[in-house]
Amino acid sequence: MTGSNVSVSGTVPGDEIASNRLWNSDLAPATERPYTTYSLVAMWMSDVHSIGGYTFAAGLFFLGLAAWQVFVALIVGILLVFFGMNLIGRAGTQTGVPYPVLARLSFGLFGANVPAIVRAIIGIAFYGIQTYLASVALQVLGLALFPSAIRGLTDHSFLGLSAFGYICFFILWLLQLVLFQRGMNTVRRFADWAGPVIWVVMIALTIAIVVAAHGHLRWKISDVHVSSSHAVLEFFSAIALTLAYFSALLLNFCDFSRFAPSMRAVRTGNFWGLPVNFSAFALVSVTITAGSLAVYHKAITDPVLLVAQVHSKAILVLAAITFTVATIGINVVANFVSPAFDLSNLWPAKVSFRTGGLITAVLALVVMPWKIYSTPVIINYFLGTLGAFLGPLYGILMLDYYITRRQVVIADDLYRPEPGGAYYYDKGVNPNAIGAFVPSAALTAVIALVPAFKTEAPFSWVIGAILGAGFYYVITKVRGRGAPAPALAAVPAAGTD
């Protein structure tokens, strides 16, 4: 045990304890803990081993820093991510509840819908974008294998996508929907092999590009020259951007850690899956990018476009399938599970995890993600604004859980909307949390989006987390907790060693 006290009754057994406005079997505390250390490592591989992860790691080398400086920044950044994931992971393992239920501690039983909706919108948008990116890999494969048969399907477009583009998108959309509708255990089993499989192609691609370059790699990828003072700023920017890249899962990692048998399994899985795996993947990504510069005289940071340069149909087929699987993997981890739980939290009696997943998939289709991806203005202003909210939410949740409550939780009260309950607050909403979130999110959004603050923009998540925690701490000190202090629970949480 870690000194925390959590009353966990497992599946909340009935209406005498739980309200169907707040409870269903998917939102109840986890009673089974199937996520082993390997499952968590594979889960992180699914998140990191994607087209987005590849281009993110390679893109940092265009900041103008030396290669060793970028690697040091990546390692520092991922160690901070590792620490942050362990914090939210402990909360999930100790309570056994998913992110929207954990948010009830700080925001109140119904106020928790605010952080849930924010996270759900981001997940839905990126779910669609990642599905589109995976469909691009299928398009590249189809055009390479059957150019004459498919060419006619690419001549005209409707709402920004060709007929063949729609076919590939719907294939991926349907495959993912079938997978996700089978529940969390199927999600875990898929991630168990989807994450590691990308290493096969990445290692093969690395060997091929190094051989093609005859070992002469150009590690100075960027021609940007920066002063010493500016290099320091870019160094810390790279650290902050690494944190921002993982900002969504820093909020809802408890959706996965709740199924882990112990904190030891969480810490070990996070260590091998984050610092070790992420650093290795970043090294491979930049090696391939440096090789593309030497071989093709331009730095290709998109692995799909790089594979398209290879004159081998066998390699192209293998790589396209692998990148497709990898992209589905990150959709499983980062963009599907959280919206499914978050939407279920809005109406537990009618919306299960599977129903929430179906709504996620439909909404991801309706937003036409190919248009979002191809329009930088939309990404910068829409997703940038929502992303700026993630830091304040994380700061509030973690300060409340560790400092205000000292990890003392009454799980039954998370599902019981009765005045006097530990998390009822003011008719189910904690004004302290809302009062801290609104100004911190507004300030962070300004920093993230206003061009005058472009130097500070990479630090928006960090600034938001500090502001959210700081505002919440001050408001709570001034106004009080806003609800009865929970008595020490009689039953400790399982699996917290």
PDB file of C-alpha atoms in Angstrom, residues 193-452:
ATOM      1  CA  TRP A 193       0.654  -7.311 -31.027  1.00  0.00           C
ATOM      2  CA  ALA A 194      -0.106  -4.146 -33.042  1.00  0.00           C
ATOM      3  CA  GLY A 195       2.435  -2.009 -31.183  1.00  0.00           C
ATOM      4  CA  PRO A 196       5.456  -4.329 -31.435  1.00  0.00           C
ATOM      5  CA  VAL A 197       4.840  -5.319 -35.073  1.00  0.00           C
ATOM      6  CA  ILE A 198       5.891  -1.912 -36.404  1.00  0.00           C
ATOM      7  CA  TRP A 199       9.438  -2.563 -35.155  1.00  0.00           C
ATOM      8  CA  VAL A 200       9.830  -5.217 -37.852  1.00  0.00           C
ATOM      9  CA  VAL A 201       9.297  -2.685 -40.634  1.00  0.00           C
ATOM     10  CA  MET A 202      11.182   0.119 -38.867  1.00  0.00           C
ATOM     11  CA  ILE A 203      14.290  -2.019 -38.401  1.00  0.00           C
ATOM     12  CA  ALA A 204      14.086  -3.282 -41.994  1.00  0.00           C
ATOM     13  CA  LEU A 205      13.625   0.283 -43.257  1.00  0.00           C
ATOM     14  CA  THR A 206      16.581   1.482 -41.189  1.00  0.00           C
ATOM     15  CA  ILE A 207      18.868  -1.223 -42.560  1.00  0.00           C
ATOM     16  CA  ALA A 208      17.702  -0.561 -46.128  1.00  0.00           C
ATOM     17  CA  ILE A 209      18.228   3.193 -45.930  1.00  0.00           C
ATOM     18  CA  VAL A 210      21.643   2.911 -44.242  1.00  0.00           C
ATOM     19  CA  VAL A 211      22.785   0.427 -46.904  1.00  0.00           C
ATOM     20  CA  ALA A 212      21.453   2.661 -49.686  1.00  0.00           C
ATOM     21  CA  ALA A 213      23.334   5.620 -48.181  1.00  0.00           C
ATOM     22  CA  HIS A 214      26.484   3.466 -47.860  1.00  0.00           C
ATOM     23  CA  GLY A 215      26.587   4.420 -44.207  1.00  0.00           C
ATOM     24  CA  HIS A 216      27.085   8.115 -44.942  1.00  0.00           C
ATOM     25  CA  LEU A 217      24.165   9.708 -43.106  1.00  0.00           C
ATOM     26  CA  ARG A 218      23.678  13.462 -42.885  1.00  0.00           C
ATOM     27  CA  TRP A 219      22.858  14.069 -39.231  1.00  0.00           C
ATOM     28  CA  LYS A 220      22.573  17.821 -39.722  1.00  0.00           C
ATOM     29  CA  ILE A 221      19.075  17.541 -41.140  1.00  0.00           C
ATOM     30  CA  SER A 222      18.148  21.199 -40.799  1.00  0.00           C
ATOM     31  CA  ASP A 223      19.947  24.129 -42.385  1.00  0.00           C
ATOM     32  CA  VAL A 224      18.593  26.453 -39.697  1.00  0.00           C
ATOM     33  CA  HIS A 225      21.320  28.201 -37.696  1.00  0.00           C
ATOM     34  CA  VAL A 226      20.455  29.477 -34.241  1.00  0.00           C
ATOM     35  CA  SER A 227      22.359  31.529 -31.673  1.00  0.00           C
ATOM     36  CA  SER A 228      23.379  30.037 -28.351  1.00  0.00           C
ATOM     37  CA  SER A 229      20.575  31.799 -26.473  1.00  0.00           C
ATOM     38  CA  HIS A 230      18.006  30.744 -29.059  1.00  0.00           C
ATOM     39  CA  ALA A 231      19.334  27.183 -28.928  1.00  0.00           C
ATOM     40  CA  VAL A 232      18.584  27.088 -25.196  1.00  0.00           C
ATOM     41  CA  LEU A 233      15.009  28.210 -25.907  1.00  0.00           C
ATOM     42  CA  GLU A 234      14.592  25.588 -28.645  1.00  0.00           C
ATOM     43  CA  PHE A 235      15.997  22.930 -26.316  1.00  0.00           C
ATOM     44  CA  PHE A 236      13.361  23.592 -23.678  1.00  0.00           C
ATOM     45  CA  SER A 237      10.733  23.963 -26.402  1.00  0.00           C
ATOM     46  CA  ALA A 238      11.524  20.422 -27.564  1.00  0.00           C
ATOM     47  CA  ILE A 239      11.034  19.185 -23.993  1.00  0.00           C
ATOM     48  CA  ALA A 240       7.707  21.013 -23.709  1.00  0.00           C
ATOM     49  CA  LEU A 241       6.541  19.734 -27.100  1.00  0.00           C
ATOM     50  CA  THR A 242       7.235  16.172 -25.988  1.00  0.00           C
ATOM     51  CA  LEU A 243       4.958  16.735 -23.000  1.00  0.00           C
ATOM     52  CA  ALA A 244       2.328  18.306 -25.260  1.00  0.00           C
ATOM     53  CA  TYR A 245       2.472  15.330 -27.646  1.00  0.00           C
ATOM     54  CA  PHE A 246       1.381  13.039 -24.799  1.00  0.00           C
ATOM     55  CA  SER A 247      -0.995  15.577 -23.215  1.00  0.00           C
ATOM     56  CA  ALA A 248      -4.202  13.714 -24.107  1.00  0.00           C
ATOM     57  CA  LEU A 249      -3.092  10.435 -22.559  1.00  0.00           C
ATOM     58  CA  LEU A 250      -1.702  12.273 -19.540  1.00  0.00           C
ATOM     59  CA  LEU A 251      -5.366  12.922 -18.752  1.00  0.00           C
ATOM     60  CA  ASN A 252      -6.911   9.536 -19.430  1.00  0.00           C
ATOM     61  CA  PHE A 253      -4.137   6.987 -18.859  1.00  0.00           C
ATOM     62  CA  CYS A 254      -6.192   5.870 -15.853  1.00  0.00           C
ATOM     63  CA  ASP A 255      -8.585   4.335 -18.429  1.00  0.00           C
ATOM     64  CA  PHE A 256      -5.863   1.695 -18.869  1.00  0.00           C
ATOM     65  CA  SER A 257      -4.053   1.641 -15.526  1.00  0.00           C
ATOM     66  CA  ARG A 258      -7.376   0.839 -13.796  1.00  0.00           C
ATOM     67  CA  PHE A 259      -7.008  -2.638 -15.290  1.00  0.00           C
ATOM     68  CA  ALA A 260      -3.427  -3.129 -14.057  1.00  0.00           C
ATOM     69  CA  PRO A 261      -2.920  -5.489 -11.081  1.00  0.00           C
ATOM     70  CA  SER A 262      -0.441  -3.230  -9.259  1.00  0.00           C
ATOM     71  CA  MET A 263       1.479   0.031  -9.423  1.00  0.00           C
ATOM     72  CA  ARG A 264       4.627  -2.004  -9.882  1.00  0.00           C
ATOM     73  CA  ALA A 265       3.217  -3.304 -13.167  1.00  0.00           C
ATOM     74  CA  VAL A 266       2.263   0.260 -14.174  1.00  0.00           C
ATOM     75  CA  ARG A 267       5.678   1.732 -13.364  1.00  0.00           C
ATOM     76  CA  THR A 268       7.537  -1.092 -15.103  1.00  0.00           C
ATOM     77  CA  GLY A 269       5.292  -1.007 -18.165  1.00  0.00           C
ATOM     78  CA  ASN A 270       5.569   2.775 -18.369  1.00  0.00           C
ATOM     79  CA  PHE A 271       9.360   2.653 -18.044  1.00  0.00           C
ATOM     80  CA  TRP A 272       9.898   0.203 -20.905  1.00  0.00           C
ATOM     81  CA  GLY A 273       7.107   1.655 -23.009  1.00  0.00           C
ATOM     82  CA  LEU A 274       7.991   5.345 -22.613  1.00  0.00           C
ATOM     83  CA  PRO A 275      11.638   6.278 -21.871  1.00  0.00           C
ATOM     84  CA  VAL A 276      13.131   3.152 -23.413  1.00  0.00           C
ATOM     85  CA  ASN A 277      10.799   2.512 -26.345  1.00  0.00           C
ATOM     86  CA  PHE A 278      10.159   6.164 -27.238  1.00  0.00           C
ATOM     87  CA  SER A 279      13.880   7.009 -27.235  1.00  0.00           C
ATOM     88  CA  ALA A 280      14.659   3.980 -29.411  1.00  0.00           C
ATOM     89  CA  PHE A 281      11.852   4.822 -31.826  1.00  0.00           C
ATOM     90  CA  ALA A 282      13.017   8.448 -32.036  1.00  0.00           C
ATOM     91  CA  LEU A 283      16.556   7.269 -32.807  1.00  0.00           C
ATOM     92  CA  VAL A 284      15.313   4.979 -35.573  1.00  0.00           C
ATOM     93  CA  SER A 285      13.034   7.713 -36.972  1.00  0.00           C
ATOM     94  CA  VAL A 286      15.804  10.280 -37.246  1.00  0.00           C
ATOM     95  CA  THR A 287      18.232   7.679 -38.667  1.00  0.00           C
ATOM     96  CA  ILE A 288      15.775   6.918 -41.455  1.00  0.00           C
ATOM     97  CA  THR A 289      15.173  10.636 -42.047  1.00  0.00           C
ATOM     98  CA  ALA A 290      18.927  11.300 -42.188  1.00  0.00           C
ATOM     99  CA  GLY A 291      19.260   8.412 -44.621  1.00  0.00           C
ATOM    100  CA  SER A 292      16.507   9.800 -46.856  1.00  0.00           C
ATOM    101  CA  LEU A 293      18.432  13.076 -47.011  1.00  0.00           C
ATOM    102  CA  ALA A 294      21.552  11.249 -48.144  1.00  0.00           C
ATOM    103  CA  VAL A 295      19.792   8.981 -50.648  1.00  0.00           C
ATOM    104  CA  TYR A 296      17.035  11.208 -52.067  1.00  0.00           C
ATOM    105  CA  HIS A 297      18.629  14.608 -51.310  1.00  0.00           C
ATOM    106  CA  LYS A 298      15.603  15.666 -49.285  1.00  0.00           C
ATOM    107  CA  ALA A 299      14.470  14.876 -45.760  1.00  0.00           C
ATOM    108  CA  ILE A 300      11.311  12.737 -45.944  1.00  0.00           C
ATOM    109  CA  THR A 301       9.618  12.769 -42.544  1.00  0.00           C
ATOM    110  CA  ASP A 302       6.503  10.834 -43.589  1.00  0.00           C
ATOM    111  CA  PRO A 303       7.298   7.090 -43.579  1.00  0.00           C
ATOM    112  CA  VAL A 304       4.480   6.337 -46.050  1.00  0.00           C
ATOM    113  CA  LEU A 305       5.956   8.749 -48.595  1.00  0.00           C
ATOM    114  CA  LEU A 306       9.401   7.303 -47.964  1.00  0.00           C
ATOM    115  CA  VAL A 307       8.245   3.739 -48.571  1.00  0.00           C
ATOM    116  CA  ALA A 308       6.567   4.920 -51.784  1.00  0.00           C
ATOM    117  CA  GLN A 309      10.074   5.792 -53.035  1.00  0.00           C
ATOM    118  CA  VAL A 310      11.204   2.169 -52.675  1.00  0.00           C
ATOM    119  CA  HIS A 311      10.978   0.205 -55.938  1.00  0.00           C
ATOM    120  CA  SER A 312       9.885  -3.027 -54.328  1.00  0.00           C
ATOM    121  CA  LYS A 313       6.251  -4.091 -54.234  1.00  0.00           C
ATOM    122  CA  ALA A 314       6.946  -6.631 -51.493  1.00  0.00           C
ATOM    123  CA  ILE A 315       8.395  -3.962 -49.188  1.00  0.00           C
ATOM    124  CA  LEU A 316       5.611  -1.562 -50.122  1.00  0.00           C
ATOM    125  CA  VAL A 317       2.890  -4.099 -49.284  1.00  0.00           C
ATOM    126  CA  LEU A 318       4.498  -5.017 -45.958  1.00  0.00           C
ATOM    127  CA  ALA A 319       5.111  -1.405 -44.973  1.00  0.00           C
ATOM    128  CA  ALA A 320       1.644  -0.165 -45.977  1.00  0.00           C
ATOM    129  CA  ILE A 321      -0.075  -2.920 -44.006  1.00  0.00           C
ATOM    130  CA  THR A 322       2.183  -2.342 -41.018  1.00  0.00           C
ATOM    131  CA  PHE A 323       1.691   1.427 -40.941  1.00  0.00           C
ATOM    132  CA  THR A 324      -2.044   0.882 -41.288  1.00  0.00           C
ATOM    133  CA  VAL A 325      -2.053  -1.483 -38.308  1.00  0.00           C
ATOM    134  CA  ALA A 326       0.129   0.924 -36.325  1.00  0.00           C
ATOM    135  CA  THR A 327      -2.230   3.812 -36.996  1.00  0.00           C
ATOM    136  CA  ILE A 328      -5.196   1.725 -35.901  1.00  0.00           C
ATOM    137  CA  GLY A 329      -3.144   0.989 -32.787  1.00  0.00           C
ATOM    138  CA  ILE A 330      -2.792   4.652 -31.823  1.00  0.00           C
ATOM    139  CA  ASN A 331      -6.482   5.162 -32.534  1.00  0.00           C
ATOM    140  CA  VAL A 332      -7.230   2.384 -30.058  1.00  0.00           C
ATOM    141  CA  VAL A 333      -5.081   3.881 -27.323  1.00  0.00           C
ATOM    142  CA  ALA A 334      -5.319   7.650 -27.724  1.00  0.00           C
ATOM    143  CA  ASN A 335      -8.477   8.400 -29.668  1.00  0.00           C
ATOM    144  CA  PHE A 336     -11.141   5.786 -29.058  1.00  0.00           C
ATOM    145  CA  VAL A 337     -11.128   4.508 -25.485  1.00  0.00           C
ATOM    146  CA  SER A 338     -11.395   7.931 -23.845  1.00  0.00           C
ATOM    147  CA  PRO A 339     -14.288   9.309 -25.978  1.00  0.00           C
ATOM    148  CA  ALA A 340     -16.148   6.016 -25.525  1.00  0.00           C
ATOM    149  CA  PHE A 341     -15.950   6.333 -21.723  1.00  0.00           C
ATOM    150  CA  ASP A 342     -16.494  10.115 -21.820  1.00  0.00           C
ATOM    151  CA  LEU A 343     -19.674   9.839 -23.886  1.00  0.00           C
ATOM    152  CA  SER A 344     -20.905   7.000 -21.697  1.00  0.00           C
ATOM    153  CA  ASN A 345     -20.413   9.292 -18.701  1.00  0.00           C
ATOM    154  CA  LEU A 346     -22.895  11.812 -20.167  1.00  0.00           C
ATOM    155  CA  TRP A 347     -25.790   9.330 -20.056  1.00  0.00           C
ATOM    156  CA  PRO A 348     -24.723   6.088 -18.357  1.00  0.00           C
ATOM    157  CA  ALA A 349     -28.187   4.536 -18.377  1.00  0.00           C
ATOM    158  CA  LYS A 350     -28.413   4.678 -22.174  1.00  0.00           C
ATOM    159  CA  VAL A 351     -24.813   4.910 -23.426  1.00  0.00           C
ATOM    160  CA  SER A 352     -22.440   2.007 -22.737  1.00  0.00           C
ATOM    161  CA  PHE A 353     -18.767   1.847 -23.691  1.00  0.00           C
ATOM    162  CA  ARG A 354     -19.709   0.178 -26.980  1.00  0.00           C
ATOM    163  CA  THR A 355     -22.428   2.724 -27.716  1.00  0.00           C
ATOM    164  CA  GLY A 356     -20.030   5.545 -26.896  1.00  0.00           C
ATOM    165  CA  GLY A 357     -17.559   3.986 -29.311  1.00  0.00           C
ATOM    166  CA  LEU A 358     -20.189   3.842 -32.051  1.00  0.00           C
ATOM    167  CA  ILE A 359     -21.018   7.529 -31.492  1.00  0.00           C
ATOM    168  CA  THR A 360     -17.292   8.338 -31.604  1.00  0.00           C
ATOM    169  CA  ALA A 361     -16.892   6.569 -34.946  1.00  0.00           C
ATOM    170  CA  VAL A 362     -19.945   8.271 -36.479  1.00  0.00           C
ATOM    171  CA  LEU A 363     -18.920  11.745 -35.311  1.00  0.00           C
ATOM    172  CA  ALA A 364     -15.364  11.162 -36.549  1.00  0.00           C
ATOM    173  CA  LEU A 365     -16.859  10.530 -39.982  1.00  0.00           C
ATOM    174  CA  VAL A 366     -19.191  13.545 -39.882  1.00  0.00           C
ATOM    175  CA  VAL A 367     -16.382  16.044 -39.164  1.00  0.00           C
ATOM    176  CA  MET A 368     -14.689  15.082 -42.480  1.00  0.00           C
ATOM    177  CA  PRO A 369     -11.194  14.672 -40.980  1.00  0.00           C
ATOM    178  CA  TRP A 370      -9.444  14.943 -44.350  1.00  0.00           C
ATOM    179  CA  LYS A 371     -10.577  18.560 -44.462  1.00  0.00           C
ATOM    180  CA  ILE A 372      -9.344  19.227 -40.925  1.00  0.00           C
ATOM    181  CA  TYR A 373      -5.973  17.652 -41.715  1.00  0.00           C
ATOM    182  CA  SER A 374      -5.551  19.622 -44.941  1.00  0.00           C
ATOM    183  CA  THR A 375      -6.499  22.959 -43.359  1.00  0.00           C
ATOM    184  CA  PRO A 376      -3.804  24.205 -40.948  1.00  0.00           C
ATOM    185  CA  VAL A 377      -6.031  27.085 -39.802  1.00  0.00           C
ATOM    186  CA  ILE A 378      -8.627  24.653 -38.453  1.00  0.00           C
ATOM    187  CA  ILE A 379      -5.986  22.539 -36.716  1.00  0.00           C
ATOM    188  CA  ASN A 380      -4.299  25.581 -35.176  1.00  0.00           C
ATOM    189  CA  TYR A 381      -7.455  27.254 -33.904  1.00  0.00           C
ATOM    190  CA  PHE A 382      -9.886  24.427 -33.223  1.00  0.00           C
ATOM    191  CA  LEU A 383      -7.657  21.631 -31.969  1.00  0.00           C
ATOM    192  CA  GLY A 384      -5.084  24.106 -30.626  1.00  0.00           C
ATOM    193  CA  THR A 385      -7.700  25.734 -28.418  1.00  0.00           C
ATOM    194  CA  LEU A 386      -9.002  22.431 -27.089  1.00  0.00           C
ATOM    195  CA  GLY A 387      -5.454  21.168 -26.595  1.00  0.00           C
ATOM    196  CA  ALA A 388      -4.673  24.211 -24.488  1.00  0.00           C
ATOM    197  CA  PHE A 389      -7.396  23.032 -22.084  1.00  0.00           C
ATOM    198  CA  LEU A 390      -5.661  19.735 -21.329  1.00  0.00           C
ATOM    199  CA  GLY A 391      -2.879  21.230 -19.195  1.00  0.00           C
ATOM    200  CA  PRO A 392      -5.227  23.014 -16.760  1.00  0.00           C
ATOM    201  CA  LEU A 393      -7.369  19.884 -16.429  1.00  0.00           C
ATOM    202  CA  TYR A 394      -4.335  17.748 -15.588  1.00  0.00           C
ATOM    203  CA  GLY A 395      -3.057  20.285 -13.053  1.00  0.00           C
ATOM    204  CA  ILE A 396      -6.423  20.488 -11.274  1.00  0.00           C
ATOM    205  CA  LEU A 397      -6.979  16.721 -11.172  1.00  0.00           C
ATOM    206  CA  MET A 398      -3.524  15.861  -9.876  1.00  0.00           C
ATOM    207  CA  LEU A 399      -3.332  18.624  -7.267  1.00  0.00           C
ATOM    208  CA  ASP A 400      -6.786  17.683  -5.975  1.00  0.00           C
ATOM    209  CA  TYR A 401      -6.006  13.973  -5.821  1.00  0.00           C
ATOM    210  CA  TYR A 402      -2.566  14.176  -4.239  1.00  0.00           C
ATOM    211  CA  ILE A 403      -2.586  17.415  -2.214  1.00  0.00           C
ATOM    212  CA  THR A 404      -6.184  18.279  -1.372  1.00  0.00           C
ATOM    213  CA  ARG A 405      -7.453  14.716  -0.850  1.00  0.00           C
ATOM    214  CA  ARG A 406      -4.163  12.959  -0.128  1.00  0.00           C
ATOM    215  CA  GLN A 407      -5.395  10.013  -2.206  1.00  0.00           C
ATOM    216  CA  VAL A 408      -8.408   9.441   0.041  1.00  0.00           C
ATOM    217  CA  VAL A 409     -11.420   8.473  -2.051  1.00  0.00           C
ATOM    218  CA  ILE A 410     -14.876   7.068  -1.305  1.00  0.00           C
ATOM    219  CA  ALA A 411     -15.692   5.197  -4.500  1.00  0.00           C
ATOM    220  CA  ASP A 412     -19.373   4.667  -3.654  1.00  0.00           C
ATOM    221  CA  ASP A 413     -19.922   8.432  -3.435  1.00  0.00           C
ATOM    222  CA  LEU A 414     -18.656   8.785  -7.010  1.00  0.00           C
ATOM    223  CA  TYR A 415     -21.934   7.190  -8.130  1.00  0.00           C
ATOM    224  CA  ARG A 416     -24.425   8.587  -5.576  1.00  0.00           C
ATOM    225  CA  PRO A 417     -25.926  12.058  -6.243  1.00  0.00           C
ATOM    226  CA  GLU A 418     -27.090  12.845  -2.731  1.00  0.00           C
ATOM    227  CA  PRO A 419     -26.596  16.157  -0.863  1.00  0.00           C
ATOM    228  CA  GLY A 420     -23.893  15.700   1.731  1.00  0.00           C
ATOM    229  CA  GLY A 421     -21.988  13.222  -0.419  1.00  0.00           C
ATOM    230  CA  ALA A 422     -18.246  13.690  -0.738  1.00  0.00           C
ATOM    231  CA  TYR A 423     -18.464  14.829  -4.368  1.00  0.00           C
ATOM    232  CA  TYR A 424     -21.925  16.393  -4.538  1.00  0.00           C
ATOM    233  CA  TYR A 425     -20.590  19.940  -3.962  1.00  0.00           C
ATOM    234  CA  ASP A 426     -23.117  22.470  -5.300  1.00  0.00           C
ATOM    235  CA  LYS A 427     -25.805  20.336  -6.973  1.00  0.00           C
ATOM    236  CA  GLY A 428     -23.144  18.089  -8.427  1.00  0.00           C
ATOM    237  CA  VAL A 429     -20.722  20.806  -9.586  1.00  0.00           C
ATOM    238  CA  ASN A 430     -17.582  21.957  -7.770  1.00  0.00           C
ATOM    239  CA  PRO A 431     -17.302  25.747  -8.297  1.00  0.00           C
ATOM    240  CA  ASN A 432     -13.680  25.643  -7.123  1.00  0.00           C
ATOM    241  CA  ALA A 433     -12.620  23.454 -10.048  1.00  0.00           C
ATOM    242  CA  ILE A 434     -14.673  25.412 -12.594  1.00  0.00           C
ATOM    243  CA  GLY A 435     -13.310  28.674 -11.160  1.00  0.00           C
ATOM    244  CA  ALA A 436      -9.756  27.419 -11.598  1.00  0.00           C
ATOM    245  CA  PHE A 437     -10.283  25.853 -15.010  1.00  0.00           C
ATOM    246  CA  VAL A 438     -11.931  28.746 -16.859  1.00  0.00           C
ATOM    247  CA  PRO A 439      -9.246  31.447 -16.341  1.00  0.00           C
ATOM    248  CA  SER A 440      -6.306  29.035 -16.695  1.00  0.00           C
ATOM    249  CA  ALA A 441      -7.731  27.556 -19.914  1.00  0.00           C
ATOM    250  CA  ALA A 442      -8.460  31.030 -21.307  1.00  0.00           C
ATOM    251  CA  LEU A 443      -4.919  32.238 -20.612  1.00  0.00           C
ATOM    252  CA  THR A 444      -3.398  29.047 -22.024  1.00  0.00           C
ATOM    253  CA  ALA A 445      -5.506  29.323 -25.180  1.00  0.00           C
ATOM    254  CA  VAL A 446      -4.255  32.880 -25.719  1.00  0.00           C
ATOM    255  CA  ILE A 447      -0.658  31.721 -25.318  1.00  0.00           C
ATOM    256  CA  ALA A 448      -1.209  28.811 -27.700  1.00  0.00           C
ATOM    257  CA  LEU A 449      -3.007  30.724 -30.456  1.00  0.00           C
ATOM    258  CA  VAL A 450      -2.079  34.418 -30.485  1.00  0.00           C
ATOM    259  CA  PRO A 451       0.900  34.982 -32.828  1.00  0.00           C
ATOM    260  CA  ALA A 452       2.474  37.483 -30.416  1.00  0.00           C
TER     261      ALA A 452
END
